[in-house]
CSV table of N, CA, C and O in Angstrom, one decimal:
chain,number,residue,atom,x,y,z
A,1,MET,N,13.8,-11.8,-7.7
A,1,MET,CA,13.7,-11.9,-6.3
A,1,MET,C,12.4,-12.6,-6.0
A,1,MET,O,11.3,-12.1,-6.5
A,2,TYR,N,12.4,-13.6,-5.2
A,2,TYR,CA,11.2,-14.3,-4.8
A,2,TYR,C,10.5,-13.6,-3.7
A,2,TYR,O,11.1,-13.2,-2.7
A,3,ALA,N,9.2,-13.5,-3.8
A,3,ALA,CA,8.4,-12.9,-2.7
A,3,ALA,C,7.0,-13.5,-2.8
A,3,ALA,O,6.4,-13.6,-3.9
A,4,ARG,N,6.5,-13.9,-1.6
A,4,ARG,CA,5.1,-14.5,-1.7
A,4,ARG,C,4.1,-13.4,-1.6
A,4,ARG,O,2.9,-13.7,-2.0
A,5,ASN,N,4.4,-12.3,-1.2
A,5,ASN,CA,3.5,-11.1,-1.3
A,5,ASN,C,4.2,-9.9,-1.8
A,5,ASN,O,5.1,-9.3,-1.1
A,6,PHE,N,3.7,-9.4,-3.0
A,6,PHE,CA,4.5,-8.3,-3.6
A,6,PHE,C,3.5,-7.7,-4.7
A,6,PHE,O,2.8,-8.5,-5.3
A,7,TYR,N,3.6,-6.4,-4.9
A,7,TYR,CA,2.8,-5.8,-5.9
A,7,TYR,C,3.5,-4.6,-6.4
A,7,TYR,O,4.4,-4.0,-5.7
A,8,ILE,N,3.2,-4.2,-7.7
A,8,ILE,CA,3.6,-3.0,-8.2
A,8,ILE,C,2.4,-2.1,-8.5
A,8,ILE,O,1.5,-2.6,-9.1
A,9,ALA,N,2.3,-1.0,-8.0
A,9,ALA,CA,1.1,-0.1,-8.2
A,9,ALA,C,1.7,1.2,-9.0
A,9,ALA,O,2.7,1.7,-8.7
A,10,LEU,N,0.9,1.5,-10.0
A,10,LEU,CA,1.3,2.7,-10.8
A,10,LEU,C,0.2,3.7,-10.6
A,10,LEU,O,-1.0,3.4,-10.6
A,11,LEU,N,0.6,5.0,-10.5
A,11,LEU,CA,-0.3,6.1,-10.3
A,11,LEU,C,-0.6,6.7,-11.7
A,11,LEU,O,0.4,7.1,-12.4
A,12,GLU,N,-1.8,6.9,-12.1
A,12,GLU,CA,-2.2,7.7,-13.3
A,12,GLU,C,-2.7,9.0,-12.7
A,12,GLU,O,-3.9,9.1,-12.3
A,13,PRO,N,-1.8,10.0,-12.6
A,13,PRO,CA,-2.1,11.2,-11.9
A,13,PRO,C,-3.2,12.1,-12.4
A,13,PRO,O,-4.0,12.6,-11.6
A,14,GLU,N,-3.4,12.1,-13.7
A,14,GLU,CA,-4.5,12.9,-14.3
A,14,GLU,C,-5.9,12.3,-14.0
A,14,GLU,O,-6.9,13.0,-13.9
A,15,LEU,N,-5.9,11.0,-13.7
A,15,LEU,CA,-7.2,10.3,-13.3
A,15,LEU,C,-7.3,10.0,-11.8
A,15,LEU,O,-8.3,9.6,-11.3
A,16,GLN,N,-6.1,10.3,-11.1
A,16,GLN,CA,-6.1,10.0,-9.7
A,16,GLN,C,-6.4,8.5,-9.4
A,16,GLN,O,-7.3,8.1,-8.6
A,17,LEU,N,-5.8,7.6,-10.3
A,17,LEU,CA,-6.2,6.2,-10.3
A,17,LEU,C,-4.8,5.4,-10.1
A,17,LEU,O,-3.8,5.7,-10.7
A,18,LEU,N,-5.0,4.3,-9.2
A,18,LEU,CA,-3.9,3.4,-9.1
A,18,LEU,C,-4.3,2.1,-9.9
A,18,LEU,O,-5.4,1.6,-9.9
A,19,THR,N,-3.2,1.7,-10.6
A,19,THR,CA,-3.4,0.4,-11.3
A,19,THR,C,-2.4,-0.6,-10.8
A,19,THR,O,-1.3,-0.2,-10.2
A,20,PHE,N,-2.6,-1.9,-11.0
A,20,PHE,CA,-1.7,-2.9,-10.3
A,20,PHE,C,-1.3,-3.9,-11.5
A,20,PHE,O,-1.8,-5.0,-11.6
A,21,PRO,N,-0.2,-3.5,-12.2
A,21,PRO,CA,0.2,-4.4,-13.3
A,21,PRO,C,0.8,-5.7,-12.8
A,21,PRO,O,0.8,-6.7,-13.6
A,22,TYR,N,1.3,-5.8,-11.6
A,22,TYR,CA,1.8,-7.0,-11.0
A,22,TYR,C,1.3,-7.1,-9.6
A,22,TYR,O,1.5,-6.2,-8.8
A,23,PHE,N,0.8,-8.3,-9.3
A,23,PHE,CA,0.2,-8.5,-7.9
A,23,PHE,C,0.2,-9.9,-7.6
A,23,PHE,O,-0.3,-10.7,-8.3
A,24,VAL,N,0.9,-10.3,-6.5
A,24,VAL,CA,0.9,-11.7,-6.0
A,24,VAL,C,0.7,-11.6,-4.5
A,24,VAL,O,1.4,-10.8,-3.8
A,25,ASP,N,-0.2,-12.4,-4.0
A,25,ASP,CA,-0.5,-12.3,-2.5
A,25,ASP,C,-1.0,-13.7,-2.0
A,25,ASP,O,-1.8,-14.3,-2.8
A,26,GLU,N,-0.7,-14.1,-0.9
A,26,GLU,CA,-1.1,-15.3,-0.3
A,26,GLU,C,-2.5,-15.4,0.1
A,26,GLU,O,-3.1,-16.4,0.2
A,27,GLU,N,-3.1,-14.2,0.4
A,27,GLU,CA,-4.5,-14.2,0.8
A,27,GLU,C,-5.5,-13.4,0.0
A,27,GLU,O,-6.6,-13.6,0.0
A,28,ASP,N,-5.0,-12.3,-0.6
A,28,ASP,CA,-5.9,-11.3,-1.3
A,28,ASP,C,-5.8,-11.5,-2.8
A,28,ASP,O,-4.7,-11.7,-3.3
A,29,PRO,N,-6.9,-11.4,-3.5
A,29,PRO,CA,-6.9,-11.4,-5.0
A,29,PRO,C,-6.4,-10.1,-5.5
A,29,PRO,O,-6.4,-9.1,-4.8
A,30,ALA,N,-5.9,-10.1,-6.7
A,30,ALA,CA,-5.5,-8.8,-7.3
A,30,ALA,C,-6.6,-7.9,-7.4
A,30,ALA,O,-7.7,-8.2,-7.8
A,31,PRO,N,-6.3,-6.6,-7.0
A,31,PRO,CA,-7.3,-5.6,-7.0
A,31,PRO,C,-7.5,-5.1,-8.4
A,31,PRO,O,-6.5,-5.0,-9.2
A,32,ALA,N,-8.7,-4.6,-8.7
A,32,ALA,CA,-8.9,-3.8,-9.9
A,32,ALA,C,-8.3,-2.4,-9.7
A,32,ALA,O,-7.9,-2.0,-8.6
A,33,SER,N,-8.2,-1.7,-10.8
A,33,SER,CA,-7.8,-0.3,-10.7
A,33,SER,C,-8.7,0.4,-9.7
A,33,SER,O,-9.9,0.1,-9.7
A,34,LYS,N,-8.1,1.5,-9.0
A,34,LYS,CA,-9.0,2.1,-8.1
A,34,LYS,C,-8.6,3.6,-7.8
A,34,LYS,O,-7.4,3.9,-8.1
A,35,ARG,N,-9.5,4.3,-7.5
A,35,ARG,CA,-9.3,5.8,-7.1
A,35,ARG,C,-8.5,5.8,-5.9
A,35,ARG,O,-8.4,4.9,-5.1
A,36,LEU,N,-7.7,6.9,-5.8
A,36,LEU,CA,-6.9,7.1,-4.6
A,36,LEU,C,-7.7,7.2,-3.3
A,36,LEU,O,-8.8,7.7,-3.3
A,37,GLY,N,-7.2,6.5,-2.2
A,37,GLY,CA,-8.0,6.5,-1.0
A,37,GLY,C,-7.0,6.7,0.2
A,37,GLY,O,-6.1,7.5,0.1
A,38,ARG,N,-7.2,5.9,1.2
A,38,ARG,CA,-6.4,6.0,2.5
A,38,ARG,C,-5.5,4.7,2.8
A,38,ARG,O,-5.3,4.5,3.9
A,39,GLY,N,-5.3,4.0,1.7
A,39,GLY,CA,-4.4,2.8,2.0
A,39,GLY,C,-3.0,3.2,2.1
A,39,GLY,O,-2.5,4.4,2.0
A,40,LEU,N,-2.1,2.3,2.5
A,40,LEU,CA,-0.7,2.6,2.7
A,40,LEU,C,0.0,3.0,1.4
A,40,LEU,O,0.9,3.9,1.5
A,41,THR,N,-0.4,2.5,0.3
A,41,THR,CA,0.2,2.9,-1.0
A,41,THR,C,0.0,4.3,-1.2
A,41,THR,O,0.9,5.1,-1.5
A,42,GLU,N,-1.2,4.8,-1.0
A,42,GLU,CA,-1.6,6.2,-1.1
A,42,GLU,C,-0.9,7.0,-0.1
A,42,GLU,O,-0.4,8.2,-0.4
A,43,TYR,N,-0.7,6.5,1.1
A,43,TYR,CA,0.1,7.3,2.1
A,43,TYR,C,1.6,7.5,1.6
A,43,TYR,O,2.1,8.6,1.7
A,44,VAL,N,2.2,6.5,1.0
A,44,VAL,CA,3.5,6.6,0.5
A,44,VAL,C,3.6,7.6,-0.6
A,44,VAL,O,4.5,8.4,-0.7
A,45,ILE,N,2.6,7.5,-1.4
A,45,ILE,CA,2.5,8.5,-2.6
A,45,ILE,C,2.4,10.0,-2.0
A,45,ILE,O,3.1,10.9,-2.5
A,46,ARG,N,1.6,10.1,-1.1
A,46,ARG,CA,1.3,11.5,-0.5
A,46,ARG,C,2.6,12.0,0.2
A,46,ARG,O,3.0,13.1,0.1
A,47,MET,N,3.3,11.2,0.9
A,47,MET,CA,4.5,11.5,1.6
A,47,MET,C,5.8,11.6,0.8
A,47,MET,O,6.8,12.3,1.1
A,48,GLY,N,5.8,10.8,-0.3
A,48,GLY,CA,6.9,10.8,-1.2
A,48,GLY,C,8.2,10.1,-0.5
A,48,GLY,O,9.3,10.4,-0.9
A,49,GLU,N,8.0,9.3,0.5
A,49,GLU,CA,9.2,8.6,1.2
A,49,GLU,C,8.9,7.2,1.4
A,49,GLU,O,7.7,6.7,1.6
A,50,PRO,N,9.9,6.3,1.5
A,50,PRO,CA,9.8,4.9,1.7
A,50,PRO,C,9.1,4.7,3.1
A,50,PRO,O,9.2,5.6,4.0
A,51,LEU,N,8.5,3.6,3.4
A,51,LEU,CA,7.8,3.3,4.6
A,51,LEU,C,7.9,1.9,5.0
A,51,LEU,O,7.7,1.0,4.2
A,52,LEU,N,8.4,1.6,6.2
A,52,LEU,CA,8.4,0.3,6.9
A,52,LEU,C,7.3,0.3,7.9
A,52,LEU,O,7.5,0.9,9.0
A,53,ALA,N,6.2,-0.2,7.6
A,53,ALA,CA,5.0,-0.1,8.6
A,53,ALA,C,4.9,-1.5,9.4
A,53,ALA,O,4.4,-2.4,8.9
A,54,THR,N,5.5,-1.4,10.6
A,54,THR,CA,5.2,-2.5,11.6
A,54,THR,C,3.8,-2.4,12.0
A,54,THR,O,3.2,-1.4,11.7
A,55,PRO,N,3.3,-3.4,12.7
A,55,PRO,CA,1.9,-3.3,13.2
A,55,PRO,C,1.7,-2.0,14.1
A,55,PRO,O,0.7,-1.3,14.0
A,56,LYS,N,2.7,-1.7,14.9
A,56,LYS,CA,2.6,-0.5,15.7
A,56,LYS,C,2.5,0.8,14.9
A,56,LYS,O,1.8,1.7,15.1
A,57,VAL,N,3.4,0.9,13.8
A,57,VAL,CA,3.4,2.1,12.9
A,57,VAL,C,2.1,2.2,12.2
A,57,VAL,O,1.4,3.3,12.2
A,58,PHE,N,1.6,1.0,11.7
A,58,PHE,CA,0.3,1.1,11.0
A,58,PHE,C,-0.8,1.5,12.0
A,58,PHE,O,-1.7,2.3,11.5
A,59,GLU,N,-0.9,1.0,13.1
A,59,GLU,CA,-1.9,1.4,14.1
A,59,GLU,C,-1.9,2.9,14.4
A,59,GLU,O,-3.0,3.5,14.5
A,60,GLU,N,-0.7,3.5,14.4
A,60,GLU,CA,-0.6,4.9,14.6
A,60,GLU,C,-1.1,5.7,13.4
A,60,GLU,O,-1.8,6.7,13.6
A,61,LEU,N,-0.8,5.2,12.2
A,61,LEU,CA,-1.3,5.9,11.0
A,61,LEU,C,-2.8,5.8,10.9
A,61,LEU,O,-3.4,6.8,10.5
A,62,VAL,N,-3.4,4.7,11.3
A,62,VAL,CA,-4.9,4.6,11.4
A,62,VAL,C,-5.4,5.5,12.4
A,62,VAL,O,-6.4,6.2,12.1
A,63,ARG,N,-4.9,5.5,13.5
A,63,ARG,CA,-5.3,6.4,14.6
A,63,ARG,C,-5.3,7.9,14.2
A,63,ARG,O,-6.2,8.7,14.5
A,64,GLN,N,-4.3,8.3,13.4
A,64,GLN,CA,-4.2,9.6,12.9
A,64,GLN,C,-5.0,9.9,11.7
A,64,GLN,O,-5.1,11.0,11.2
A,65,GLY,N,-5.7,8.9,11.2
A,65,GLY,CA,-6.6,9.1,10.0
A,65,GLY,C,-5.7,9.1,8.7
A,65,GLY,O,-6.3,9.5,7.6
A,66,GLU,N,-4.5,8.7,8.7
A,66,GLU,CA,-3.7,8.7,7.6
A,66,GLU,C,-3.8,7.5,6.7
A,66,GLU,O,-3.5,7.5,5.5
A,67,ALA,N,-4.3,6.4,7.3
A,67,ALA,CA,-4.4,5.2,6.5
A,67,ALA,C,-5.5,4.3,7.1
A,67,ALA,O,-6.0,4.5,8.2
A,68,GLU,N,-5.9,3.3,6.3
A,68,GLU,CA,-6.9,2.4,6.7
A,68,GLU,C,-6.5,1.0,6.2
A,68,GLU,O,-5.8,0.9,5.2
A,69,LEU,N,-7.0,0.0,6.8
A,69,LEU,CA,-6.7,-1.4,6.4
A,69,LEU,C,-7.4,-1.7,5.1
A,69,LEU,O,-8.6,-1.6,5.0
A,70,ILE,N,-6.7,-2.2,4.1
A,70,ILE,CA,-7.3,-2.7,2.9
A,70,ILE,C,-6.7,-4.1,2.7
A,70,ILE,O,-5.4,-4.3,2.6
A,71,GLY,N,-7.5,-5.1,2.6
A,71,GLY,CA,-7.0,-6.5,2.5
A,71,GLY,C,-6.6,-7.0,3.8
A,71,GLY,O,-7.0,-6.5,4.9
A,72,ALA,N,-5.9,-8.1,3.8
A,72,ALA,CA,-5.4,-8.8,5.0
A,72,ALA,C,-4.3,-8.0,5.7
A,72,ALA,O,-3.6,-7.3,5.0
A,73,ALA,N,-4.4,-8.1,7.0
A,73,ALA,CA,-3.4,-7.4,7.7
A,73,ALA,C,-1.9,-8.0,7.5
A,73,ALA,O,-1.8,-9.2,7.2
A,74,SER,N,-1.0,-7.1,7.6
A,74,SER,CA,0.5,-7.6,7.3
A,74,SER,C,1.3,-7.6,8.7
A,74,SER,O,1.0,-6.8,9.5
A,75,LEU,N,2.2,-8.5,8.7
A,75,LEU,CA,3.1,-8.5,9.8
A,75,LEU,C,4.0,-7.2,9.8
A,75,LEU,O,4.1,-6.4,10.6
A,76,ASP,N,4.7,-7.1,8.6
A,76,ASP,CA,5.4,-5.9,8.4
A,76,ASP,C,5.2,-5.5,6.9
A,76,ASP,O,4.9,-6.4,6.0
A,77,TRP,N,5.2,-4.2,6.6
A,77,TRP,CA,4.8,-3.8,5.2
A,77,TRP,C,5.8,-2.8,4.8
A,77,TRP,O,6.1,-1.8,5.5
A,78,LEU,N,6.4,-3.0,3.6
A,78,LEU,CA,7.5,-2.2,3.1
A,78,LEU,C,7.1,-1.6,1.7
A,78,LEU,O,6.7,-2.4,0.8
A,79,GLU,N,7.3,-0.3,1.5
A,79,GLU,CA,6.9,0.3,0.3
A,79,GLU,C,7.8,1.5,-0.1
A,79,GLU,O,8.2,2.2,0.8
A,80,PHE,N,8.0,1.6,-1.4
A,80,PHE,CA,8.8,2.7,-1.8
A,80,PHE,C,8.0,3.4,-2.9
A,80,PHE,O,7.4,2.8,-3.7
A,81,PRO,N,8.1,4.8,-2.9
A,81,PRO,CA,7.5,5.6,-3.9
A,81,PRO,C,8.1,5.4,-5.3
A,81,PRO,O,9.2,5.0,-5.4
């Protein structure tokens, strides 16, 4: 499946670390491994459910303190745990 912006993030639970074995993005470079934070990936991990984050949904998650912007803003963002 072709996608201009797509990544796979893996959680190493014992280290609370995210790794990115596959990452392609039109604007952002591939991130290094990182500790869990307040990104949308971490939100999906915490909730255990898929998420379609439109700009409105994302703004609400930020307002609630559930997420923060990491990298370039997305028009729509889809993720599955």
